[in-house]
């Protein structure tokens, strides 16, 4: 088996995977109230999601998180692919942070108490972009 991950990429991939897998596993047990809350927040930011059933949305989100977490852990998944997935996922989370009322201080990018959890997802974006940029540059 050929490994597509470089040794120095492993800590970032594992750190991101641990958080994303934990989140995905937690959502597999989401009840209807939790699903409605997750869906409501997502649909408020991304209106195209409004027509989806909250429980189905939460199941799909859980499966997506589990797939992304697995891609980050498995060394035969190319870093470009894992990084692109992580970048897209993190961009979606940061979209929630930037567009959801009450997450940021008025007229600022600084998070409120409610926004701290989402603002911290910036590190996921940084890891994803780092993987993508390195692979596109062809650094060896």
mmCIF file of C-alpha atoms in Angstrom:
data_model
loop_
_atom_site.group_PDB
_atom_site.id
_atom_site.type_symbol
_atom_site.label_atom_id
_atom_site.label_comp_id
_atom_site.label_asym_id
_atom_site.label_seq_id
_atom_site.Cartn_x
_atom_site.Cartn_y
_atom_site.Cartn_z
ATOM 1 C CA UNK A 1 0.000 0.000 0.000
ATOM 2 C CA UNK A 2 1.348 3.432 -0.964
ATOM 3 C CA UNK A 3 1.022 6.187 1.617
ATOM 4 C CA UNK A 4 -0.082 9.603 0.364
ATOM 5 C CA UNK A 5 0.429 11.423 3.628
ATOM 6 C CA UNK A 6 3.736 12.966 4.565
ATOM 7 C CA UNK A 7 4.929 12.462 8.138
ATOM 8 C CA UNK A 8 4.695 16.153 9.042
ATOM 9 C CA UNK A 9 1.040 16.218 7.884
ATOM 10 C CA UNK A 10 -0.035 13.506 10.308
ATOM 11 C CA UNK A 11 -0.496 15.659 13.460
ATOM 12 C CA UNK A 12 -2.789 18.150 11.723
ATOM 13 C CA UNK A 13 -4.770 15.452 9.961
ATOM 14 C CA UNK A 14 -5.219 13.490 13.192
ATOM 15 C CA UNK A 15 -6.187 16.547 15.243
ATOM 16 C CA UNK A 16 -8.820 17.599 12.721
ATOM 17 C CA UNK A 17 -10.052 14.013 12.346
ATOM 18 C CA UNK A 18 -10.485 13.583 16.102
ATOM 19 C CA UNK A 19 -12.740 16.646 16.355
ATOM 20 C CA UNK A 20 -14.730 15.842 13.208
ATOM 21 C CA UNK A 21 -15.184 12.146 14.041
ATOM 22 C CA UNK A 22 -16.345 13.017 17.554
ATOM 23 C CA UNK A 23 -18.870 15.447 16.121
ATOM 24 C CA UNK A 24 -20.105 12.910 13.558
ATOM 25 C CA UNK A 25 -20.461 10.166 16.166
ATOM 26 C CA UNK A 26 -22.403 12.532 18.429
ATOM 27 C CA UNK A 27 -24.831 13.364 15.649
ATOM 28 C CA UNK A 28 -25.623 9.676 15.032
ATOM 29 C CA UNK A 29 -27.520 9.741 18.336
ATOM 30 C CA UNK A 30 -29.264 13.085 17.766
ATOM 31 C CA UNK A 31 -32.920 13.186 18.776
ATOM 32 C CA UNK A 32 -35.564 15.145 16.860
ATOM 33 C CA UNK A 33 -35.105 18.268 18.983
ATOM 34 C CA UNK A 34 -31.346 18.295 18.439
ATOM 35 C CA UNK A 35 -31.820 17.647 14.725
ATOM 36 C CA UNK A 36 -34.290 20.534 14.509
ATOM 37 C CA UNK A 37 -31.797 22.853 16.208
ATOM 38 C CA UNK A 38 -28.918 21.846 13.939
ATOM 39 C CA UNK A 39 -31.078 22.111 10.857
ATOM 40 C CA UNK A 40 -32.512 25.462 11.934
ATOM 41 C CA UNK A 41 -29.086 27.010 12.392
ATOM 42 C CA UNK A 42 -27.808 25.601 9.089
ATOM 43 C CA UNK A 43 -30.949 26.585 7.164
ATOM 44 C CA UNK A 44 -30.792 30.102 8.598
ATOM 45 C CA UNK A 45 -27.358 30.503 7.073
ATOM 46 C CA UNK A 46 -27.829 28.372 3.964
ATOM 47 C CA UNK A 47 -31.440 28.852 2.766
ATOM 48 C CA UNK A 48 -31.261 26.012 0.213
ATOM 49 C CA UNK A 49 -31.366 23.619 3.194
ATOM 50 C CA UNK A 50 -34.790 24.830 4.385
ATOM 51 C CA UNK A 51 -36.689 22.171 2.444
ATOM 52 C CA UNK A 52 -34.761 19.266 3.967
ATOM 53 C CA UNK A 53 -36.153 17.164 6.769
ATOM 54 C CA UNK A 54 -34.182 18.006 9.967
ATOM 55 C CA UNK A 55 -33.607 14.359 10.918
ATOM 56 C CA UNK A 56 -32.483 13.424 7.401
ATOM 57 C CA UNK A 57 -30.234 16.508 7.309
ATOM 58 C CA UNK A 58 -28.620 15.550 10.614
ATOM 59 C CA UNK A 59 -28.054 11.955 9.485
ATOM 60 C CA UNK A 60 -26.466 13.171 6.263
ATOM 61 C CA UNK A 61 -24.295 15.657 8.158
ATOM 62 C CA UNK A 62 -23.215 12.890 10.531
ATOM 63 C CA UNK A 63 -22.278 10.605 7.635
ATOM 64 C CA UNK A 64 -20.371 13.412 5.951
ATOM 65 C CA UNK A 65 -18.416 14.149 9.115
ATOM 66 C CA UNK A 66 -17.613 10.465 9.605
ATOM 67 C CA UNK A 67 -16.447 10.148 5.988
ATOM 68 C CA UNK A 68 -14.275 13.266 6.229
ATOM 69 C CA UNK A 69 -12.813 12.151 9.557
ATOM 70 C CA UNK A 70 -11.982 8.743 8.089
ATOM 71 C CA UNK A 71 -10.370 10.354 5.035
ATOM 72 C CA UNK A 72 -8.137 12.410 7.308
ATOM 73 C CA UNK A 73 -7.095 9.380 9.393
ATOM 74 C CA UNK A 74 -6.422 6.959 6.557
ATOM 75 C CA UNK A 75 -2.877 7.444 5.224
ATOM 76 C CA UNK A 76 -3.707 6.175 1.727
ATOM 77 C CA UNK A 77 -6.178 9.027 1.148
ATOM 78 C CA UNK A 78 -4.186 11.696 -0.725
ATOM 79 C CA UNK A 79 -3.574 14.859 1.267
ATOM 80 C CA UNK A 80 -4.908 16.954 -1.607
ATOM 81 C CA UNK A 81 -8.257 15.154 -1.425
ATOM 82 C CA UNK A 82 -8.418 15.134 2.388
ATOM 83 C CA UNK A 83 -7.342 18.790 2.496
ATOM 84 C CA UNK A 84 -9.924 19.844 -0.090
ATOM 85 C CA UNK A 85 -12.676 18.116 1.880
ATOM 86 C CA UNK A 86 -11.513 19.685 5.128
ATOM 87 C CA UNK A 87 -11.275 23.126 3.525
ATOM 88 C CA UNK A 88 -14.825 22.902 2.160
ATOM 89 C CA UNK A 89 -16.196 21.637 5.479
ATOM 90 C CA UNK A 90 -14.405 24.341 7.490
ATOM 91 C CA UNK A 91 -15.532 27.053 5.063
ATOM 92 C CA UNK A 92 -19.116 25.954 5.667
ATOM 93 C CA UNK A 93 -18.627 26.154 9.422
ATOM 94 C CA UNK A 94 -17.044 29.595 9.172
ATOM 95 C CA UNK A 95 -19.980 30.662 7.000
ATOM 96 C CA UNK A 96 -22.214 29.827 9.967
ATOM 97 C CA UNK A 97 -19.988 31.952 12.176
ATOM 98 C CA UNK A 98 -19.977 34.923 9.815
ATOM 99 C CA UNK A 99 -23.690 34.853 8.916
ATOM 100 C CA UNK A 100 -25.444 33.803 12.120
ATOM 101 C CA UNK A 101 -26.618 36.750 14.226
ATOM 102 C CA UNK A 102 -25.049 36.932 17.668
ATOM 103 C CA UNK A 103 -21.869 35.042 16.803
ATOM 104 C CA UNK A 104 -19.752 38.170 16.310
ATOM 105 C CA UNK A 105 -19.476 41.521 18.013
ATOM 106 C CA UNK A 106 -21.300 44.244 16.102
ATOM 107 C CA UNK A 107 -19.198 45.475 13.156
ATOM 108 C CA UNK A 108 -16.316 43.165 14.012
ATOM 109 C CA UNK A 109 -14.916 39.716 13.306
ATOM 110 C CA UNK A 110 -14.333 39.218 17.042
ATOM 111 C CA UNK A 111 -16.529 36.452 18.447
ATOM 112 C CA UNK A 112 -19.132 36.868 21.149
ATOM 113 C CA UNK A 113 -19.334 34.189 23.865
ATOM 114 C CA UNK A 114 -21.814 32.317 21.657
ATOM 115 C CA UNK A 115 -19.501 32.544 18.645
ATOM 116 C CA UNK A 116 -16.275 31.290 20.192
ATOM 117 C CA UNK A 117 -16.947 27.632 19.346
ATOM 118 C CA UNK A 118 -17.559 28.357 15.666
ATOM 119 C CA UNK A 119 -14.755 30.916 15.370
ATOM 120 C CA UNK A 120 -12.286 28.289 16.511
ATOM 121 C CA UNK A 121 -13.057 26.293 13.366
ATOM 122 C CA UNK A 122 -10.632 28.640 11.654
ATOM 123 C CA UNK A 123 -7.872 26.163 12.545
ATOM 124 C CA UNK A 124 -9.653 23.482 10.510
ATOM 125 C CA UNK A 125 -9.600 25.806 7.513
ATOM 126 C CA UNK A 126 -5.898 26.488 8.072
ATOM 127 C CA UNK A 127 -5.037 22.776 8.181
ATOM 128 C CA UNK A 128 -7.102 22.072 5.068
ATOM 129 C CA UNK A 129 -5.599 24.955 3.115
ATOM 130 C CA UNK A 130 -2.109 23.955 4.224
ATOM 131 C CA UNK A 131 -2.594 20.433 2.892
ATOM 132 C CA UNK A 132 -4.041 21.670 -0.407
ATOM 133 C CA UNK A 133 -1.387 24.333 -0.980
ATOM 134 C CA UNK A 134 1.460 21.960 -0.199
ATOM 135 C CA UNK A 135 0.143 19.293 -2.545
ATOM 136 C CA UNK A 136 -0.564 21.747 -5.371
ATOM 137 C CA UNK A 137 2.956 23.148 -5.060
ATOM 138 C CA UNK A 138 4.343 19.623 -5.301
ATOM 139 C CA UNK A 139 6.669 19.999 -2.313
ATOM 140 C CA UNK A 140 8.569 16.825 -1.537
#
